[in-house]
PDB file of C-alpha atoms in Angstrom:
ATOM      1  CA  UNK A  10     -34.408 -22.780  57.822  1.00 70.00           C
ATOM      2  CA  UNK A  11     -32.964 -26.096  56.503  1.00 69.00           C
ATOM      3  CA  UNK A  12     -34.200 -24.646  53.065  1.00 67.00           C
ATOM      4  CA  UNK A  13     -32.083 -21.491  53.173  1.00 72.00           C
ATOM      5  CA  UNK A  14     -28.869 -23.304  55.223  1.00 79.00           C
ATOM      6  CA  UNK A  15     -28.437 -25.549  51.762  1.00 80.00           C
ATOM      7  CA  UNK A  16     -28.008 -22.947  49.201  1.00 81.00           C
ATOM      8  CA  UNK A  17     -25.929 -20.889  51.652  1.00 84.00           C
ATOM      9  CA  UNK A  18     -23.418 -23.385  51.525  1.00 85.00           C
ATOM     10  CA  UNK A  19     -23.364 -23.629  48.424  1.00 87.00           C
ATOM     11  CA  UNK A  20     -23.317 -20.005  47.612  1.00 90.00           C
ATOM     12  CA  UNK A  21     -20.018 -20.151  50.035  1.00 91.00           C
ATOM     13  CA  UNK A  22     -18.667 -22.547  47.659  1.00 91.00           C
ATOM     14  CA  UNK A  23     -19.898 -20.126  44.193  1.00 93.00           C
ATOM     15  CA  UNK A  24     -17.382 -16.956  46.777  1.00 93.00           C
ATOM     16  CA  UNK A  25     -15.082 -19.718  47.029  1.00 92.00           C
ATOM     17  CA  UNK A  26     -14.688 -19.896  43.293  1.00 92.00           C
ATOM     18  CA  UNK A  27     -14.730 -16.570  42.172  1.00 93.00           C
ATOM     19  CA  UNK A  28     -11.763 -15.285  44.494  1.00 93.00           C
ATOM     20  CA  UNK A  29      -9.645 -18.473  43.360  1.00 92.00           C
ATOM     21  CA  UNK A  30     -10.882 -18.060  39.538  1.00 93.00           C
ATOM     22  CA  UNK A  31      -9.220 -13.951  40.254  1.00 93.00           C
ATOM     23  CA  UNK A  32      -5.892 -15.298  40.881  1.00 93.00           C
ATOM     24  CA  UNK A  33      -5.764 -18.996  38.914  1.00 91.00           C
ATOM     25  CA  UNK A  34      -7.993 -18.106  35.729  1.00 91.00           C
ATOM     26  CA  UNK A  35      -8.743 -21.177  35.418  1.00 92.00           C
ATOM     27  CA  UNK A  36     -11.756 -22.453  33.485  1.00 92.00           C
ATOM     28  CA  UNK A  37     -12.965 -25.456  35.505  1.00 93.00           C
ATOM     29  CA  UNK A  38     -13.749 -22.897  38.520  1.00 94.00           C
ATOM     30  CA  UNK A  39     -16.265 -21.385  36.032  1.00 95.00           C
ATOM     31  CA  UNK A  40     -18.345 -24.580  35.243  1.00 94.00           C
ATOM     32  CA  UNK A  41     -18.424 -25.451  39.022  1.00 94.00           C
ATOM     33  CA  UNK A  42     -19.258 -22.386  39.676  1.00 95.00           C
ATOM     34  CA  UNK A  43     -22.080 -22.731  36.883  1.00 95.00           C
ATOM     35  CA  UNK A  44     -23.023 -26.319  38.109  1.00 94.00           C
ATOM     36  CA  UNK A  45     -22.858 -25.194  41.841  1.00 94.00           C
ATOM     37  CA  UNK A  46     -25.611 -21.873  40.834  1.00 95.00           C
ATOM     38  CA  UNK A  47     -27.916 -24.698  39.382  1.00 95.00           C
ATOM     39  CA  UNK A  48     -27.789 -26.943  42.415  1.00 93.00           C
ATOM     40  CA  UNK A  49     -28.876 -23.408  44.472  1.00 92.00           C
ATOM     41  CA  UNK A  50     -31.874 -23.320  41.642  1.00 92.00           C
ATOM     42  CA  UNK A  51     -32.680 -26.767  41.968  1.00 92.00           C
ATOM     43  CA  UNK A  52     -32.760 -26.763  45.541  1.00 89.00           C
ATOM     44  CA  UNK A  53     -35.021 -23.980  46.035  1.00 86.00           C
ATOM     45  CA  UNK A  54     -37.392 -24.696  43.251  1.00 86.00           C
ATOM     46  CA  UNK A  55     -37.292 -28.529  45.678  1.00 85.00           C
ATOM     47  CA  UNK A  56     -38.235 -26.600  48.317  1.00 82.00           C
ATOM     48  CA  UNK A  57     -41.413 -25.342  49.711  1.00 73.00           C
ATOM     49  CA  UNK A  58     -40.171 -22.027  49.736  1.00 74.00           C
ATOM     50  CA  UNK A  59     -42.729 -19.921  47.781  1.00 73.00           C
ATOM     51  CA  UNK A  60     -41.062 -18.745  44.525  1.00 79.00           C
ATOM     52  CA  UNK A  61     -43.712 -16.146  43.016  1.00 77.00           C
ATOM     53  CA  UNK A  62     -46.511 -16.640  41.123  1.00 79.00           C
ATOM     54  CA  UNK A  63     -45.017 -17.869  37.832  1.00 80.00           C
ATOM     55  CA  UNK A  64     -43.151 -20.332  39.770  1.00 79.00           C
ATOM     56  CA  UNK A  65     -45.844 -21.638  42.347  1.00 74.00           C
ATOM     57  CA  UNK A  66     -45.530 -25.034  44.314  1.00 74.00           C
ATOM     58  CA  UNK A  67     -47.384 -26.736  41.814  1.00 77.00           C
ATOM     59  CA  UNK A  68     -47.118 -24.996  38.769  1.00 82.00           C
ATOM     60  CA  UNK A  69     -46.181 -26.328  35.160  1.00 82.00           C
ATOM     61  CA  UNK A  70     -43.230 -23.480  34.952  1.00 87.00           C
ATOM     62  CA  UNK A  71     -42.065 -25.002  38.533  1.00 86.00           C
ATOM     63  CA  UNK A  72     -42.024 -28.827  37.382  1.00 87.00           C
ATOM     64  CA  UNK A  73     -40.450 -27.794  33.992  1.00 89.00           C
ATOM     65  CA  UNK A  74     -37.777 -25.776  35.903  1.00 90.00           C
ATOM     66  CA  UNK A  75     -37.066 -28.684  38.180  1.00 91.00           C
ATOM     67  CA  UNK A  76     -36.411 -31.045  34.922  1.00 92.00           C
ATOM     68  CA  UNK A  77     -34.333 -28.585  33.384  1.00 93.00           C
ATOM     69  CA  UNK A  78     -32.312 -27.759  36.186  1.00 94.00           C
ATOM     70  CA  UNK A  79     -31.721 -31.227  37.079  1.00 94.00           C
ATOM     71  CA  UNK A  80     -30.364 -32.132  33.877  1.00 94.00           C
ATOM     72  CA  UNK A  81     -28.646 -28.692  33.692  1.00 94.00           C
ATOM     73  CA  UNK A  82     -26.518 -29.948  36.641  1.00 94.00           C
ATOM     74  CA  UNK A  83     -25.834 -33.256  34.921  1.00 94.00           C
ATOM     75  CA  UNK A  84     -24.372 -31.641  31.601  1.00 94.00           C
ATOM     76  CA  UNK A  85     -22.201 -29.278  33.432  1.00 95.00           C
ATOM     77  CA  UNK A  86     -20.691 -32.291  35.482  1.00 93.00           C
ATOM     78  CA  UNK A  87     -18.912 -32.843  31.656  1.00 94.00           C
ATOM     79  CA  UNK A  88     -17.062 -29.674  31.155  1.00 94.00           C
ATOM     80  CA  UNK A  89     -16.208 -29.222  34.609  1.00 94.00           C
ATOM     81  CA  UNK A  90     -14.278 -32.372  34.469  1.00 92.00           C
ATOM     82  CA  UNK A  91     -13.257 -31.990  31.199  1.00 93.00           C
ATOM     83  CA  UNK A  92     -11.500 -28.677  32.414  1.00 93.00           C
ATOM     84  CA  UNK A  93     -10.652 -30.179  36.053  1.00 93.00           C
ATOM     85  CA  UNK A  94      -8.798 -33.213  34.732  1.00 92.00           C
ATOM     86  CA  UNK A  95      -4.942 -32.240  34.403  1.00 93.00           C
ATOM     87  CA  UNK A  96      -3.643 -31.766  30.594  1.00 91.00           C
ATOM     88  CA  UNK A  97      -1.788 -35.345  29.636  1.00 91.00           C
ATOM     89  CA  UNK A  98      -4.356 -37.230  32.076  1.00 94.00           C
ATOM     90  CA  UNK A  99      -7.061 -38.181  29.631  1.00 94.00           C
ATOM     91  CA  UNK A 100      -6.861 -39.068  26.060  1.00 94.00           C
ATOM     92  CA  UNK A 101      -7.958 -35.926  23.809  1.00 93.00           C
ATOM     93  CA  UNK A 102     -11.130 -38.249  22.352  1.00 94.00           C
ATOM     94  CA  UNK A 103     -12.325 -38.524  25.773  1.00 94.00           C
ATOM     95  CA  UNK A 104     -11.544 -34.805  26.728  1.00 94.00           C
ATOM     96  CA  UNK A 105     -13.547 -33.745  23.741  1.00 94.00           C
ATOM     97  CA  UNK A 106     -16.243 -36.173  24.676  1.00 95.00           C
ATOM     98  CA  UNK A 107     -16.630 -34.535  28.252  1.00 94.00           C
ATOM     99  CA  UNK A 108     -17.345 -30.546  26.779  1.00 90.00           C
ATOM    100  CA  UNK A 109     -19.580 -32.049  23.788  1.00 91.00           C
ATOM    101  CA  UNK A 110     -21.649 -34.979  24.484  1.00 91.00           C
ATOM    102  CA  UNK A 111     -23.284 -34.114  28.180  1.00 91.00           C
ATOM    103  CA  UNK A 112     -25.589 -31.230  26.544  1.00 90.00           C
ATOM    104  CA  UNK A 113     -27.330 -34.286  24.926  1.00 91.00           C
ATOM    105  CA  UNK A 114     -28.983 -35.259  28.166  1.00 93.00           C
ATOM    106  CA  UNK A 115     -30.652 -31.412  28.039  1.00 91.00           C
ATOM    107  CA  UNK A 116     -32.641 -33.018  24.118  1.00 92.00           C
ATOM    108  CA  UNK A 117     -34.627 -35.830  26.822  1.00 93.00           C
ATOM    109  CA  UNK A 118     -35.626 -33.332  29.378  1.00 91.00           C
ATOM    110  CA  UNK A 119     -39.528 -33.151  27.740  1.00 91.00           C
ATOM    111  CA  UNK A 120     -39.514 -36.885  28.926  1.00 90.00           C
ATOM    112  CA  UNK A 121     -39.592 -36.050  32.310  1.00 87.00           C
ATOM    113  CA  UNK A 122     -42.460 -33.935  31.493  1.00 85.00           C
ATOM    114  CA  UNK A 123     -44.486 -35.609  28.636  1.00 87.00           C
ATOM    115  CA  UNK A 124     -47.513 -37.971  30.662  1.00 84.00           C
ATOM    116  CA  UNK A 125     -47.288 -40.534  28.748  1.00 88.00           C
ATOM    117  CA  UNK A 126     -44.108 -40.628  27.419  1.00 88.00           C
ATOM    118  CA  UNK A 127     -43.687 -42.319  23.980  1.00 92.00           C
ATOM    119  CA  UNK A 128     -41.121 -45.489  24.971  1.00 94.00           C
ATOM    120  CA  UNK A 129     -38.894 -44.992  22.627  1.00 94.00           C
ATOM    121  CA  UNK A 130     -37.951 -41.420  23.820  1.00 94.00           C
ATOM    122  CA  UNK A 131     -37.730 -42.779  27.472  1.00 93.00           C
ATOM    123  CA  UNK A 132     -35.960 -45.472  26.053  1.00 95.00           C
ATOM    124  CA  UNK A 133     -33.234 -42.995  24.503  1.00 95.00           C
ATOM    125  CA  UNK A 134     -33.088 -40.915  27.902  1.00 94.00           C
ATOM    126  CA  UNK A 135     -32.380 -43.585  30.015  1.00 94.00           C
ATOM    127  CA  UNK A 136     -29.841 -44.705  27.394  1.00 95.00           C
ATOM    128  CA  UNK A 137     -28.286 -40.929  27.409  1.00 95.00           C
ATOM    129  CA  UNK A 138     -28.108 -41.156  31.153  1.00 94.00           C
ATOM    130  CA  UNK A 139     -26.312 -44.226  31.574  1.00 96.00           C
ATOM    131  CA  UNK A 140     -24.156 -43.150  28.425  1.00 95.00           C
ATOM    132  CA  UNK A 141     -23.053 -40.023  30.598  1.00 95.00           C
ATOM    133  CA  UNK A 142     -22.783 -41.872  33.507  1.00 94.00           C
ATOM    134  CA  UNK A 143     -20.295 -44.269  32.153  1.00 95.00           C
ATOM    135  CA  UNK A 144     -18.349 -41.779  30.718  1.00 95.00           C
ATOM    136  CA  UNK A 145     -17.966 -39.641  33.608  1.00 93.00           C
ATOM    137  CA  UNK A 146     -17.006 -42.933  35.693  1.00 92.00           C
ATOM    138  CA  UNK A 147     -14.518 -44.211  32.899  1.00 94.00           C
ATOM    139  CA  UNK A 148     -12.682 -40.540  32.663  1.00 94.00           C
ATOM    140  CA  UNK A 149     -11.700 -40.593  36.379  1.00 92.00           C
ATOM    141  CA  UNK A 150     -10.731 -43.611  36.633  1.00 93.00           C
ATOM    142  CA  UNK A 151      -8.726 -43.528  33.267  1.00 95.00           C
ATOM    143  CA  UNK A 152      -7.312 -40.133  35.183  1.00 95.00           C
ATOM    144  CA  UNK A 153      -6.500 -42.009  37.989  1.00 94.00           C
ATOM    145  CA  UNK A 154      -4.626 -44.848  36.244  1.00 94.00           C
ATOM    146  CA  UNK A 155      -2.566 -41.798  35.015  1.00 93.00           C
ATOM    147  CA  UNK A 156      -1.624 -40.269  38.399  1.00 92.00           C
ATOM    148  CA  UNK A 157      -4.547 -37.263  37.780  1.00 93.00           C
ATOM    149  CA  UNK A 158      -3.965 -35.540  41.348  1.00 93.00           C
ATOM    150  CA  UNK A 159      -7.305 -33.480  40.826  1.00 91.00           C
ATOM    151  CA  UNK A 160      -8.806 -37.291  40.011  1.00 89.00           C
ATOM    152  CA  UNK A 161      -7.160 -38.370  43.614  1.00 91.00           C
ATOM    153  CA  UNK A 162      -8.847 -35.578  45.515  1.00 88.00           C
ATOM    154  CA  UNK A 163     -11.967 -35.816  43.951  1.00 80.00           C
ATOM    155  CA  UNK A 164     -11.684 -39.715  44.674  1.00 81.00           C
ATOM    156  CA  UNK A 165     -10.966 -39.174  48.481  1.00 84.00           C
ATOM    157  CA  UNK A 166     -13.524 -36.920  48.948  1.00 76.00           C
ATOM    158  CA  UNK A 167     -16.363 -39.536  47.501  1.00 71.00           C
ATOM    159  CA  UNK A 168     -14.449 -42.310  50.001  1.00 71.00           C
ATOM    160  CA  UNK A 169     -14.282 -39.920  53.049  1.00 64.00           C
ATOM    161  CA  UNK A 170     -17.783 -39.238  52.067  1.00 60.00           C
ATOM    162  CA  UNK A 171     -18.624 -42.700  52.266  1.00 59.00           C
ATOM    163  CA  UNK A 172     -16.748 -43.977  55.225  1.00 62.00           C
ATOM    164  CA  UNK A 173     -18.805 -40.923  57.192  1.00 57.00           C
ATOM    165  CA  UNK A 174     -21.771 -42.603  56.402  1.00 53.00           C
ATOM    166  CA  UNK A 175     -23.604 -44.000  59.132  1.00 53.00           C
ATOM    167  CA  UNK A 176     -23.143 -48.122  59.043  1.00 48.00           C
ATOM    168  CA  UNK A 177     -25.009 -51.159  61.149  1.00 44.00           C
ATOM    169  CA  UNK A 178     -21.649 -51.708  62.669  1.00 41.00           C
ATOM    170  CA  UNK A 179     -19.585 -48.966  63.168  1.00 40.00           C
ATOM    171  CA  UNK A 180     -16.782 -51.244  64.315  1.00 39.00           C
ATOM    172  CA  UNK A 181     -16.826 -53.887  61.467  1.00 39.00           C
ATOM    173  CA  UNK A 182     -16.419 -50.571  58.973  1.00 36.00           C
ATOM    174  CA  UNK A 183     -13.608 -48.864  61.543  1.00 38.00           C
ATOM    175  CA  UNK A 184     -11.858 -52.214  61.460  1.00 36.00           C
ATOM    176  CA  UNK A 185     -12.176 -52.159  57.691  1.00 38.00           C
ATOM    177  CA  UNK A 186     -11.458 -48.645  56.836  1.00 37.00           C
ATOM    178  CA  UNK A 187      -7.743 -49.234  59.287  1.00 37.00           C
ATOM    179  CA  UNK A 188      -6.641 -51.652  56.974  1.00 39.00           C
ATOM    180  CA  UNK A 189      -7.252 -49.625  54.046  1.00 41.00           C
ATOM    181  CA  UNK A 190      -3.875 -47.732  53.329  1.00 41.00           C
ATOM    182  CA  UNK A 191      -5.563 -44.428  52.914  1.00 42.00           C
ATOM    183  CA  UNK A 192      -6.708 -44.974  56.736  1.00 40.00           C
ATOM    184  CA  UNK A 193      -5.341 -43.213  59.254  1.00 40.00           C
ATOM    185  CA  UNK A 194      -6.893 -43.332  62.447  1.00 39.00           C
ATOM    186  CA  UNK A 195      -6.411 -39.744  64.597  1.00 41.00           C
ATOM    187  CA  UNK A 196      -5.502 -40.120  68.064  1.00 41.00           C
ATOM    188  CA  UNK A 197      -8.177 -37.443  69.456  1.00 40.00           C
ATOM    189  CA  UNK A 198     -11.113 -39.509  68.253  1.00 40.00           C
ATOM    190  CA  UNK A 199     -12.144 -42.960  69.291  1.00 38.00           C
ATOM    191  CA  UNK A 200     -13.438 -43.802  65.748  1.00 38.00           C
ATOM    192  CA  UNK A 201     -11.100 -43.988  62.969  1.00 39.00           C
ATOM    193  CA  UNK A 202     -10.606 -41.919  59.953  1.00 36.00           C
TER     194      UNK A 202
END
């Protein structure tokens, strides 16, 4: 059950998109909606859900499809915030950088797969990883610094996301979180934010 509940809210998300993308047109809803249909792969081929024969739980297909997928969802992140990020809000180099360079990370996938992998090739993953990683980290907050509002929302929803997260002391990170100016505690709940 937890298997299929996943990928159905995803899916909502990948309805979500296409009746905004009718009216807006705009292209970032099309690489979510690309990276959100490769999370719904990923998961299931995760799952022990039986997939058919080609794709059985411990199949070579089923492994290489997991790889893939996983770094499918990692290049996509570029575009998507590439096209996300408001016009003015990130220098054009960096823009350019987003659509281009994340496909790289899709030329290390055979290292997931190769047993053993050479270390130089590993070496040059890891390196592409950390490369995208940076970048995606440097473009929002480089947004940010220039008032991006689709940077601020995307920003609030990774804090709200980690304020939800269950703590040792729920008061010491209450008492924290209602000093932080984006706080604001709601008067039907005990526990702020």
């Amino acid at each position: 059950m937890l298997s299929g509940a996943f990928p159905g809210f995803l899916l909502l998300s990948v309805a979500y998109n296409s009746a905004f993308f009718a009216i807006l047109r705009e292209r970032f809803l099309l690489w979510d909606t690309a990276r959100i249909l490769a999370l719904v792969a990923l998961t299931l081929c995760l799952s022990s859900l039986p997939l058919g024969p080609v794709l059985g739980a411990e199949s070579l297909a089923r492994q290489v499809a997991i790889n893939v997928l996983f770094d499918g969802v990692i290049a996509l992140m570029g575009p998507f915030l590439g096209t996300l990020l408001e016009p003015g809000t990130l220098p054009a180099r960096v823009r350019k950088a987003l659509v281009r360079l994340p496909p790289a990370v899709l030329l290390t996938t055979p290292a997931m797969l190769l047993d053993p992998c050479p270390p130089a090739y590993w070496a040059l993953r890891n390196l592409v990883l950390v490369g995208l990683l940076v970048l995606y980290g440097a473009s929002l907050v480089l947004a940010l610094a220039r008032g991006s509002r689709a940077a601020r929302v995307q920003s609030a929803a990774s804090s709200a996301c980690c304020r939800s997260a269950p703590s040792a002391s729920t008061t010491t990170s209450c008492s924290a979180a209602r000093s932080a100016p984006s706080c604001t505690p709601s008067p039907s709940r005990s526990r702020c934010c």
